[in-house]
XYZ file of C-alpha atoms in Angstrom:
609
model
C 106.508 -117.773 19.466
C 106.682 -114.139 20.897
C 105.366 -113.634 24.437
C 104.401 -110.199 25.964
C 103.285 -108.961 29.416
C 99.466 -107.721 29.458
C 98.362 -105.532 32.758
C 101.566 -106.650 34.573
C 99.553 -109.873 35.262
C 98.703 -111.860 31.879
C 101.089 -112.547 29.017
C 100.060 -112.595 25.687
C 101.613 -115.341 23.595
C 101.880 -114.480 19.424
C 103.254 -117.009 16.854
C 105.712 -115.980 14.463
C 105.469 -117.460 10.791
C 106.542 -116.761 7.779
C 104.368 -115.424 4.847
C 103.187 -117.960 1.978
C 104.980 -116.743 -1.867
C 102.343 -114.277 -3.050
C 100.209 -114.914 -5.936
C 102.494 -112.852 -8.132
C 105.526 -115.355 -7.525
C 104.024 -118.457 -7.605
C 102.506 -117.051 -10.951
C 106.298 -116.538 -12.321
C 107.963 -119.683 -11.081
C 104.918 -121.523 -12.514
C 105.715 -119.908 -16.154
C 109.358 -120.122 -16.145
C 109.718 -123.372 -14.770
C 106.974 -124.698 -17.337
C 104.807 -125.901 -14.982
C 107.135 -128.248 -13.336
C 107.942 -128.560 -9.123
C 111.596 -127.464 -9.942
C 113.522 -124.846 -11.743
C 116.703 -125.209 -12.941
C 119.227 -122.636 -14.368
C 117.453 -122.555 -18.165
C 113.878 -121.578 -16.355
C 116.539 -118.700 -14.318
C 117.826 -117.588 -17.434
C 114.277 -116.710 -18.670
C 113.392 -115.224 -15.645
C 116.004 -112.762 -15.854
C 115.429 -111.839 -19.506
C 111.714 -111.162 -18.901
C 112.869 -109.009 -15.918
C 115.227 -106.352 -18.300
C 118.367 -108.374 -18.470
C 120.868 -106.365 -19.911
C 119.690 -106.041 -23.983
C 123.230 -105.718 -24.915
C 124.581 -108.996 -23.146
C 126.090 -112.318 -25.420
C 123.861 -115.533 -24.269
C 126.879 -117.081 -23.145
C 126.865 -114.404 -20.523
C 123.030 -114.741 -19.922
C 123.585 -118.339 -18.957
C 126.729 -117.701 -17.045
C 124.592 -114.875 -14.981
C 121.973 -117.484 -14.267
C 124.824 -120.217 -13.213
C 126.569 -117.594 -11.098
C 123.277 -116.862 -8.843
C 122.314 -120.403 -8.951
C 125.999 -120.576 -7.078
C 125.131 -117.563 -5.234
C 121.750 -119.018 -3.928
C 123.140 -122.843 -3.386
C 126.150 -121.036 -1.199
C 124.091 -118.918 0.963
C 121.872 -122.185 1.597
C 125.287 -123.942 3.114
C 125.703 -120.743 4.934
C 122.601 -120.347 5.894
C 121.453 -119.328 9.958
C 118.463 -119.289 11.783
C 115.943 -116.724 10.537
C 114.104 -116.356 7.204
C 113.941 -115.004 3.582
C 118.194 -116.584 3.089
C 117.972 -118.306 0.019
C 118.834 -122.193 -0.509
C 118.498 -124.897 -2.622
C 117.148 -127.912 -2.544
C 118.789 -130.977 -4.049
C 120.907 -130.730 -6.649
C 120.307 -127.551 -8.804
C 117.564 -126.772 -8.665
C 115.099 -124.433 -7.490
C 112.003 -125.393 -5.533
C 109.129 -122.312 -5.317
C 110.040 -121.946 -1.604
C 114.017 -121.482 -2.815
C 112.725 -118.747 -6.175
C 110.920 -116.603 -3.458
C 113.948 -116.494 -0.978
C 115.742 -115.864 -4.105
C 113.589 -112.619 -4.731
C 113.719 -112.026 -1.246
C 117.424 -111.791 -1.027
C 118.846 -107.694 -1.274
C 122.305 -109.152 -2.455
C 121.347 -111.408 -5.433
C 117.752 -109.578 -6.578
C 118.659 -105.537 -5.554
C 115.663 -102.757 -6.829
C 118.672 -101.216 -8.917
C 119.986 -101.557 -12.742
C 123.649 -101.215 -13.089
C 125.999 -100.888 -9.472
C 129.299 -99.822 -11.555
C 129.423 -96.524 -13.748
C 128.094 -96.179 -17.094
C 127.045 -92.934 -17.512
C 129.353 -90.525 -20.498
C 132.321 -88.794 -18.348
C 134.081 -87.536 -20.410
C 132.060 -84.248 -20.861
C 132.798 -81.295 -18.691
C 132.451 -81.416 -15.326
C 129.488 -78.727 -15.913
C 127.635 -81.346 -17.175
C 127.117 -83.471 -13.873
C 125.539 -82.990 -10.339
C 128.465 -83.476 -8.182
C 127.594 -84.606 -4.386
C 128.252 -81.837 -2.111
C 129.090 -81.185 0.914
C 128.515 -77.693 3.359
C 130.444 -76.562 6.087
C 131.649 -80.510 5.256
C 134.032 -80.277 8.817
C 131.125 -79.487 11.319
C 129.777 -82.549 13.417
C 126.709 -81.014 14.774
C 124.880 -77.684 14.533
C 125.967 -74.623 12.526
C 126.852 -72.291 15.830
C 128.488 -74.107 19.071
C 129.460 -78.228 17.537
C 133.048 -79.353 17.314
C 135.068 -79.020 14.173
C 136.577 -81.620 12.901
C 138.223 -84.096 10.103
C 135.809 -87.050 11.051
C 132.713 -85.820 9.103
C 134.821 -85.186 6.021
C 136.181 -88.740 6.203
C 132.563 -89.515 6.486
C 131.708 -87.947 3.333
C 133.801 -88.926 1.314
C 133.506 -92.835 2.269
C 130.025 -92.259 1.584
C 131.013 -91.012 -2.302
C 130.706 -86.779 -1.443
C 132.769 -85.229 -4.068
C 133.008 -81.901 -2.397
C 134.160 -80.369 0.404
C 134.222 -77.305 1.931
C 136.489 -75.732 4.406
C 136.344 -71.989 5.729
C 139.939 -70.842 6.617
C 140.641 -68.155 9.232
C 143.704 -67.279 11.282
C 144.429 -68.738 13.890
C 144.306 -67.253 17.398
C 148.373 -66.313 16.581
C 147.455 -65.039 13.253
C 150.494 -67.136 12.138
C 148.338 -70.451 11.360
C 145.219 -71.190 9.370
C 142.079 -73.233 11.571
C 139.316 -74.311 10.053
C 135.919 -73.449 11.685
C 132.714 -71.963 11.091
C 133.434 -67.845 11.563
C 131.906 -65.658 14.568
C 130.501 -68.931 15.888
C 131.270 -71.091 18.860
C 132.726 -73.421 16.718
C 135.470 -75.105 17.980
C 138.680 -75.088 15.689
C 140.522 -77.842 13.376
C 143.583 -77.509 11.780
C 144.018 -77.224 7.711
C 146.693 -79.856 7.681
C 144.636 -82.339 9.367
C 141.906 -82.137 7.256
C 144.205 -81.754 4.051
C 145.328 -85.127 5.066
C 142.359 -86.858 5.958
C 141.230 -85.519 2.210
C 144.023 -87.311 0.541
C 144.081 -90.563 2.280
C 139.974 -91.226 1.920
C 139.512 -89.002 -1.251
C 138.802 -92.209 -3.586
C 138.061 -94.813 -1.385
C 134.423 -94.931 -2.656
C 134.952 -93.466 -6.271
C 138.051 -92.451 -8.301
C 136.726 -89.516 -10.013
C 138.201 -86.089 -8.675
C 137.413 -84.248 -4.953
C 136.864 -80.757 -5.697
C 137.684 -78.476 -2.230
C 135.934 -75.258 -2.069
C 137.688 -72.927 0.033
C 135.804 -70.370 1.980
C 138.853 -67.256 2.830
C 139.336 -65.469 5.126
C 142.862 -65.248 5.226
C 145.935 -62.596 4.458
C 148.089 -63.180 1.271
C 150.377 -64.110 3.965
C 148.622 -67.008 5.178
C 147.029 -67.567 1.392
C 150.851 -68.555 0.702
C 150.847 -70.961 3.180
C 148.005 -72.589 2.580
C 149.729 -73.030 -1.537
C 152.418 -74.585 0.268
C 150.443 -76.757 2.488
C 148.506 -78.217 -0.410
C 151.496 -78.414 -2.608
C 152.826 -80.460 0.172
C 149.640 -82.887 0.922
C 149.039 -83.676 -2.509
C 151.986 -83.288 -4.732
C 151.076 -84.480 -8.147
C 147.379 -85.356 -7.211
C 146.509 -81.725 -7.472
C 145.526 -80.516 -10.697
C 145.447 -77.236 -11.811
C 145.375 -75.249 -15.366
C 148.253 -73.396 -16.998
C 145.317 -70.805 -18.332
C 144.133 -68.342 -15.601
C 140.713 -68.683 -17.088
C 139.840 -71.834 -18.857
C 137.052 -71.713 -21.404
C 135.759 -74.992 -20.413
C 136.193 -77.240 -17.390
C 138.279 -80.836 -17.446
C 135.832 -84.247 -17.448
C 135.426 -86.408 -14.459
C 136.828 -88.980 -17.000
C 140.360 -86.766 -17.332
C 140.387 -85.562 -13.764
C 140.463 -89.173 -12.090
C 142.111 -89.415 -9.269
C 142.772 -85.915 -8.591
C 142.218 -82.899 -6.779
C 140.873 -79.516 -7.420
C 140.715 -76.188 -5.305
C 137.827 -73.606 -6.082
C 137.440 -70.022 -4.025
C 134.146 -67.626 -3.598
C 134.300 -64.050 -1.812
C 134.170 -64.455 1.740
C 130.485 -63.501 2.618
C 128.580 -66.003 1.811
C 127.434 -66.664 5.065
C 126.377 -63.268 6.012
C 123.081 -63.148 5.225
C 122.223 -59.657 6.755
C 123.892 -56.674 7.439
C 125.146 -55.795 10.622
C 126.767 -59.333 11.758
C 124.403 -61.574 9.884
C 120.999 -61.139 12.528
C 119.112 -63.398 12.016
C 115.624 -62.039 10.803
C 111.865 -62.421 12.919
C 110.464 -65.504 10.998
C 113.441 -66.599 9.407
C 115.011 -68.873 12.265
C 114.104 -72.302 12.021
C 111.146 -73.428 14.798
C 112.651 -75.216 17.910
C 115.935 -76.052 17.060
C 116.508 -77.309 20.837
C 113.998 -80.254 19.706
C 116.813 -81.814 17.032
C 116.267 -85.261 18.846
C 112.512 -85.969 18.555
C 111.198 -87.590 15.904
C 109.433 -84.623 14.564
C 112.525 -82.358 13.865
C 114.622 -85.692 13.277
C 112.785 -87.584 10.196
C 108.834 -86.433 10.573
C 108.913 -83.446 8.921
C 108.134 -83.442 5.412
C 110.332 -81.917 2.877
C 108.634 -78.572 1.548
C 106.917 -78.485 -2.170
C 109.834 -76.185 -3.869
C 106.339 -74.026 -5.225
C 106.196 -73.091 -1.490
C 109.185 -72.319 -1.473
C 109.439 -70.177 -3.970
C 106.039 -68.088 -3.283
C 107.586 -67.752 0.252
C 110.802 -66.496 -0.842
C 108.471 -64.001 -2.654
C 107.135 -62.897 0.025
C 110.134 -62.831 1.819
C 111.356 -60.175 -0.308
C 108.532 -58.223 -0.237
C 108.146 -58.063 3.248
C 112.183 -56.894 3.402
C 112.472 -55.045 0.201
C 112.501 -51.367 2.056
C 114.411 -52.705 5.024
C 117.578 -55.306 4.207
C 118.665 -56.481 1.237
C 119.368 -60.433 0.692
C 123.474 -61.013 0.825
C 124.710 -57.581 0.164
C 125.362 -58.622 -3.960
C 127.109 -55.346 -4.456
C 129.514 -55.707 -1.073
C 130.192 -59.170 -2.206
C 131.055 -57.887 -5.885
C 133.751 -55.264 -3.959
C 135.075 -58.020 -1.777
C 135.646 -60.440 -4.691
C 137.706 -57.833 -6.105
C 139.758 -57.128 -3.649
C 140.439 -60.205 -2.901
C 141.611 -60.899 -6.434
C 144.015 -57.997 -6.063
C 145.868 -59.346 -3.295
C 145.967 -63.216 -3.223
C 149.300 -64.623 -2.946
C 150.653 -65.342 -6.485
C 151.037 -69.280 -5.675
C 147.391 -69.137 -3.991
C 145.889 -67.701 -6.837
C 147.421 -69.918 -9.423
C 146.204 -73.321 -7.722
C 142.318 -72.262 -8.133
C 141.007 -74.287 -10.824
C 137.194 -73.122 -10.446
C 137.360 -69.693 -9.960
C 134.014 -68.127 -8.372
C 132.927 -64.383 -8.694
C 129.803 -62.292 -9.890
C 130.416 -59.738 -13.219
C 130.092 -56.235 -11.859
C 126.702 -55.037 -11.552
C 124.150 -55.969 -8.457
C 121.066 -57.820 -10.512
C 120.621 -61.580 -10.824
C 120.809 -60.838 -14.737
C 124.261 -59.629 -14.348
C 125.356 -62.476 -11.921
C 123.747 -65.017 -14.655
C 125.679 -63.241 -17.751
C 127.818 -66.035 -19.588
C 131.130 -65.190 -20.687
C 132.177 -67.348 -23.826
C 135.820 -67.132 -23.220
C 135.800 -68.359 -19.021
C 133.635 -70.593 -16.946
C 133.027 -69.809 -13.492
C 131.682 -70.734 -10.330
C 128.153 -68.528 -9.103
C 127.051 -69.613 -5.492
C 123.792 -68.797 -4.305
C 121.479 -69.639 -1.506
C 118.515 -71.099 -0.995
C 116.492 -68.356 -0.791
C 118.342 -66.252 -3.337
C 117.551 -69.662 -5.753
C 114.012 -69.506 -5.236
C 113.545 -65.892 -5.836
C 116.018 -65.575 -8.640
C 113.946 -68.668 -10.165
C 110.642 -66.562 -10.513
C 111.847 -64.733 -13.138
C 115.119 -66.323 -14.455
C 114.553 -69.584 -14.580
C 115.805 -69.709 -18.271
C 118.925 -68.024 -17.846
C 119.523 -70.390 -14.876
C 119.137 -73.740 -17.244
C 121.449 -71.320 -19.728
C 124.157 -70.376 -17.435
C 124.798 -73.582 -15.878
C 125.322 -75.501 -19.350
C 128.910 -74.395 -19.118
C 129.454 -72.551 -15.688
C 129.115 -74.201 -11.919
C 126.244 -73.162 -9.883
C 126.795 -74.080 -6.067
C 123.611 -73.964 -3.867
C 123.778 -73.566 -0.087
C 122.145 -73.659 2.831
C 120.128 -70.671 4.152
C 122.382 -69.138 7.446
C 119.590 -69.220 9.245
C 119.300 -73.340 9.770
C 121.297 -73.361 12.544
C 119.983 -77.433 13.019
C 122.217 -78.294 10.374
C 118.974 -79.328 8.451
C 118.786 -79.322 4.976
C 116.128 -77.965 2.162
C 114.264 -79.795 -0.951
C 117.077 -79.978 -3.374
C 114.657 -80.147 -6.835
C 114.961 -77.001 -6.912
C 118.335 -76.681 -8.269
C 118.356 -79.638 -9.547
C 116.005 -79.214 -12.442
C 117.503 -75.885 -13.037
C 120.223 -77.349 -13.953
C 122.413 -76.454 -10.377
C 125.449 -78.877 -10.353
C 126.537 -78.274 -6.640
C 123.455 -78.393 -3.947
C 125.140 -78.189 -1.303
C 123.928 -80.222 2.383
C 124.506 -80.564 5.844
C 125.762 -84.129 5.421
C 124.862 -84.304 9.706
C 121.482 -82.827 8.979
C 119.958 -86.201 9.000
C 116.339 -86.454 7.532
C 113.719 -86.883 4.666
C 115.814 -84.246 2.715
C 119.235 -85.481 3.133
C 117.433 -89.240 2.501
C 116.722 -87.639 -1.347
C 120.246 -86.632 -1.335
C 121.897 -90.304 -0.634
C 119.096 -91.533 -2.807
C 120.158 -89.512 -5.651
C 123.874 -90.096 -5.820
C 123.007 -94.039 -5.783
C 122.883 -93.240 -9.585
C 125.512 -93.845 -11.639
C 127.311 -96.457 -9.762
C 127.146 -94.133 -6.512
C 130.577 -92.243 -8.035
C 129.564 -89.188 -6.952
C 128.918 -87.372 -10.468
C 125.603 -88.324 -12.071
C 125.464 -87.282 -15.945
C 122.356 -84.387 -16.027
C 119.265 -85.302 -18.262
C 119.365 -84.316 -22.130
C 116.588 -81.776 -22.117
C 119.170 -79.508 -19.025
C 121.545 -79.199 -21.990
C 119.853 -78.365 -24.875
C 119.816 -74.942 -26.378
C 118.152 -74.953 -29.845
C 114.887 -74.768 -30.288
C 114.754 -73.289 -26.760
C 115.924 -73.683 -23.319
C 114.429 -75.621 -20.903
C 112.000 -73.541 -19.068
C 111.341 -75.636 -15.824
C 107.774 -73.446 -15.081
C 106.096 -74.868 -18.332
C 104.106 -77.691 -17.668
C 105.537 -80.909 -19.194
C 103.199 -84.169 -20.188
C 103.466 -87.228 -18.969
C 106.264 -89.371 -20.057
C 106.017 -92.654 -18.383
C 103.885 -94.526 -15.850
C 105.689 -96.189 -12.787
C 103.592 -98.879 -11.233
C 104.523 -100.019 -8.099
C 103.748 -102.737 -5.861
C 104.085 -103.434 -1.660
C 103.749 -107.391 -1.083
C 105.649 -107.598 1.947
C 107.960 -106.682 5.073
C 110.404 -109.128 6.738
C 113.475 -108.628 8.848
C 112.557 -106.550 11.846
C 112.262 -109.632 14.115
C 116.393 -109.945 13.765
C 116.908 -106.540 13.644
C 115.035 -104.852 16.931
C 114.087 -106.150 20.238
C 110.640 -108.025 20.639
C 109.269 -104.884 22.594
C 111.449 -102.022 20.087
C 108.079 -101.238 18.939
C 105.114 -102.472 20.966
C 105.428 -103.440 24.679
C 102.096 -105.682 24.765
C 102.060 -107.166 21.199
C 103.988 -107.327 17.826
C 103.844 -104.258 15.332
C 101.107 -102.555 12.869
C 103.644 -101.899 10.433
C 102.284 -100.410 7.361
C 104.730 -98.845 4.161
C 104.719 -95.374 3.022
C 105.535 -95.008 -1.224
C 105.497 -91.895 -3.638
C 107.808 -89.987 -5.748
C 110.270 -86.928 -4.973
C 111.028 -84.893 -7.989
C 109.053 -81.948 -9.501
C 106.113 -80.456 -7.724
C 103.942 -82.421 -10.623
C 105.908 -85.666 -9.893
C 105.868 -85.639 -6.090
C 103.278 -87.164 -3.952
C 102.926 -89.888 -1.107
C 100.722 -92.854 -0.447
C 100.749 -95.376 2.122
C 99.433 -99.334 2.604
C 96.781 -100.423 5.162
C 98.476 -101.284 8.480
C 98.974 -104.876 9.329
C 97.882 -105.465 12.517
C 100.256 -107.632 15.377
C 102.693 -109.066 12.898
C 106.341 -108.965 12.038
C 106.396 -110.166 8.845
C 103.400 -107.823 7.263
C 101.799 -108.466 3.818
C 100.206 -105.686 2.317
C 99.912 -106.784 -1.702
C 98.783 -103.243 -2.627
C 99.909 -101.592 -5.846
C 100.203 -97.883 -6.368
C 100.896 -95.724 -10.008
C 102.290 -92.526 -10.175
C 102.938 -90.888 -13.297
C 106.021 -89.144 -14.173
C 106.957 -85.920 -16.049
C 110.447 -85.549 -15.639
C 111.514 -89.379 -14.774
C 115.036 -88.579 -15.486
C 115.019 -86.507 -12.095
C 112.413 -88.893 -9.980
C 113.625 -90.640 -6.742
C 110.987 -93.384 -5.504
C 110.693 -92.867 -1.374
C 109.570 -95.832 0.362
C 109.612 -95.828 4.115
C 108.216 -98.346 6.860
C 106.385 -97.155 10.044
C 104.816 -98.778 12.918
C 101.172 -97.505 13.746
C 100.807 -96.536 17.170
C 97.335 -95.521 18.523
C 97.980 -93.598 21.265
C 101.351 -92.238 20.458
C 103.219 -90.839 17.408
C 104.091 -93.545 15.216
C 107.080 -95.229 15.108
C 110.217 -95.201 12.284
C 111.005 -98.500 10.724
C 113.067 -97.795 7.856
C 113.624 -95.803 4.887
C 114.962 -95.670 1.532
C 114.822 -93.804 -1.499
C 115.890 -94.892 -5.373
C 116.962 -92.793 -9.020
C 113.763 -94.168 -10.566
C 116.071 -93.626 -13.922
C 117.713 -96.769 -12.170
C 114.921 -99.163 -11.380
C 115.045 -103.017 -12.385
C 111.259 -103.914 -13.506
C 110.060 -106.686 -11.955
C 109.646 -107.534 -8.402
C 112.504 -106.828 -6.684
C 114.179 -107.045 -2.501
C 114.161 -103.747 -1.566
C 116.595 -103.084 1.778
C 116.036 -100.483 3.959
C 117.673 -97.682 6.140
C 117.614 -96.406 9.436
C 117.576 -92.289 9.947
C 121.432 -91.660 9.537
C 121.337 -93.465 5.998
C 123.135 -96.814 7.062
C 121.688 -100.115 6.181
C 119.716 -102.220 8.772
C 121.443 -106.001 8.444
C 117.998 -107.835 7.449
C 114.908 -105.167 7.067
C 113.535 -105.326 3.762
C 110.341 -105.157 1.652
C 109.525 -107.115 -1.668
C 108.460 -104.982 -4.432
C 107.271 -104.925 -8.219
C 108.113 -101.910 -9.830
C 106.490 -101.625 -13.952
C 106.853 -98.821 -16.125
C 103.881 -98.154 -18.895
């Protein structure tokens, strides 16, 4: 029983109680229990095959899976607290309809995903695989005035980030190297400290290798210091080729368990002439308002056609008056700084970055058969050079690393939509890992792929060069049909306070479901909202179909309608649809920053067709 205050006089009394097994459940315990009251570990056993069981699994591990959950479920019923949806058992073994919907209920023993250990190929090279990055991985807030430091890198890489990046300077002495965000207010870390916060969390959440991306601006004086320093941290850890110029990068498979250095030019970040200025229209809108909900998690993520058409006009607009990155300065500073890095320095680079000579995106895309390389572009430099080189994108990243970064100008730390190098084939999109909304959500959702090891194998179609490259303008038909369906919400009632949402009655929650991925793919629907109740049912199914699935993330999020006000956030997640269990499935949920709210979760069917 929930009781709120009503005009500071009355009180408003609202009884809490759990939702019935929908239709859809009682339907399924009904066929794989043969009709019967109970079900024991046989009817479990079907269950599970229907659902996509794994095809290549001996029966005597089918029926040791079913015996294992019916453990599972009979130990969590001993354990069991106050509050709903834990599963139990009742006597003996078996399960009564009340204990197979807990059972579906339960995020631990029934999760929305195939396979939580690795099992895509890694043994090809690493130019094959997204790799989660990381930009300006050592800044805790914005991009101009937050502290530096080694806690947001140790927060990457527990959260399976695979690279980092750290931009070197002198130090105030010019006799040390401090990491820091240059001709900002940044305030400085050391290199050591964040070498050594690298080594001791660089595989606590996978073992396959941290790749460091050095941004340098240092002397070959300091350069040899630095080789020192990480010859020093890591010792044998470090990995690096005999070759100056490999033809072909190492496997994630080979490289486990170790570390690898890779340098660019030292401009990246200077976005205009004249001290980077920031230009009329570029800036983002109200970056004071990085708290409210708006700038926080309401804004959508942008269609990557707009994007693109306003990168066009972008360059229109500045064609006579600035050009984007100063290619040709970059190409000269590149060169010099090959010329004088520190013998040591230089040989420690594994992925080497750097442009051919010549100032056109043609030139910067050309593939040399005897090196691979490292091209970094930005976001608006991606969606221009797409326009007209999209093939030679998909083409040069089949065997080179292209690194995507933030535009200068997002001086929120927030992020962009990150499909856009993604289906061109763009292994390192680089994010403001503190640049917490719906587009760093598609981020976290993305790497859950693969075992969430950081490296997720790209599709088939990204490396394929006979008949034709992949040309990611042509339209492509459908390949499959994902059905989904929203029964139900439980979980809030443990997690927030009785008034967290309403002051004068329970919640209108209502669910919000679609698909990130390709501008054909993506789209967003939403449920009816329940009104003044904390466990909702909706029971309201949704298709969307697919034309690249192997690239689709399903978004589901939970909101609480509010009449008067903006509504309120309840929870979030988003899922590699590559990865999806059929069947109905718990689905937890997240709260803005991406951790994972104790007992808020929805029940789902997802079907493919």
């Amino acid at each position: 029983m929930g009781t709120y205050k009503c005009c500071l006089i009355f009180k408003r009394r609202f009884r809490w109680t759990d939702a019935p097994p929908p239709d859809d459940v009682r339907a399924l315990f009904a066929e794989h229990s043969g009709g019967a009251a109970t079900m024991g570990a046989d009817g479990l056993r079907r269950y599970l095959e229907s659902t996509g069981g794994d095809p290549d699994a001996a029966d005597a591990d089918a029926e040791g899976e079913a015996d294992r959950l019916l453990d599972q479920i009979r130990l969590q019923g001993h354990q069991q607290r106050a509050g709903p949806r834990l599963p139990r058992l009742g006597r003996g073994q078996l399960l009564g309809l009340d204990d197979f919907h807990r059972f579906l209920f339960s995020a631990d023993l029934n999760p929305p995903l195939r396979r939580p250990q690795v099992h895509h190929d890694m043994s090809q090279p690493i130019s094959h695989y997204y790799v989660y990055t990381g930009h300006n991985s050592y800044l805790t807030g914005n991009q101009l005035s937050s502290d530096c430091s080694d806690v947001p890198i140790i927060k990457a890489l527990q959260r399976g980030v695979r690279v980092i990046e750290l931009d070197m300077w002198p130090n105030s002495a010019k006799d040390d190297i401090s990491i820091l965000h240059g001709r900002t207010l940044t305030t400085p870390v050391s290199l050591l400290k964040c070498l050594k916060s690298i080594k001791e969390y660089a595989f606590v959440a996978s073992p396959y290798p941290v790749i460091i991306t050095l941004e340098d601006h240092l002397t070959p004086e300091l350069q040899d210091k630095v080789a020192k320093m990480v010859l020093e941290v890591f010792g044998d850890i470090l990995y690096y080729p005999q070759e100056e110029h490999p033809k072909e990068l190492p496997s994630p498979e080979f490289l486990k368990g170790r570390v690898l250095l890779s340098t660019k030019p030292p401009k990246e970040y200077l976005e205009a002439k004249d001290g980077g200025a920031v230009k009329d229209g570029d800036a983002e809108q109200n970056p004071g308002k990085g708290t409210d909900d708006d700038a926080a998690w309401g804004t959508e993520v942008p269609d990557f056609k707009t994007e693109i058409q306003s990168a066009k006009v972008r360059e229109e607009d500045a064609s006579e008056h600035r050009r984007d990155d100063d290619e040709d300065d970059d190409d000269e500073d590149e060169q010099k700084m090959q010329q004088h890095l520190a013998p040591q320095y230089k040989h420690l680079i594994t992925i080497r970055a750097g442009k051919p000579k010549g100032g056109t995106t043609s030139d910067a895309l050309k593939c040399d058969p005897n090196k691979v390389r490292r091209l970094s572009l930005s976001e608006q430099q991606l969606a221009k050079a797409v326009v007209n080189h999209g093939t030679e994108i998909v083409r040069f990243t089949q065997r080179n690393l292209l690194r995507i970064y933030p535009k200068g100008t997002r001086v929120t730390s927030s992020n962009y939509n990150p499909f856009i190098g993604w289906v061109h084939g763009a292994q390192m999109v680089a994010f403001n890992m503190q640049g917490y909304g719906r587009a760093l959500w598609l981020m976290h959702g993305f790497y859950k792929a693969n075992g969430g090891c950081g490296y997720v194998k790209k599709p088939d179609f990204l490396m394929q060069s006979e008949p034709e490259v992949f040309d990611p303008k042509k339209p492509q038909p459908v390949k499959k049909t994902l059905k989904v369906k929203v029964y139900m919400g439980d979980g809030w009632r443990m997690d927030f306070k009785q008034t967290h949402f309403d002051q004068y009655s329970p919640p209108d929650f209502y669910a919000r479901v679609g698909i990130a991925g390709v501008p054909a793919d993506s789209v967003m629907k939403k449920t009816k909202a329940v009104e003044d109740n904390w466990v909702p049912v909706w029971g309201e199914e949704f298709s969307f179909d697919l034309t690249v699935p192997e690239l689709a993330l399903l978004r589901v999020e939970a909101h609480e309608y509010d009449m008067s006000e903006k509504d309120d956030f309840a929870g979030q997640t988003v899922l590699p649809v590559s990865e999806l269990q059929p069947g109905i499935r718990a689905v937890a949920l997240f709260d803005r920053k991406g951790n994972k709210f104790p007992n808020v979760k929805l029940l789902m069917r997802f079907e493919f067709v």
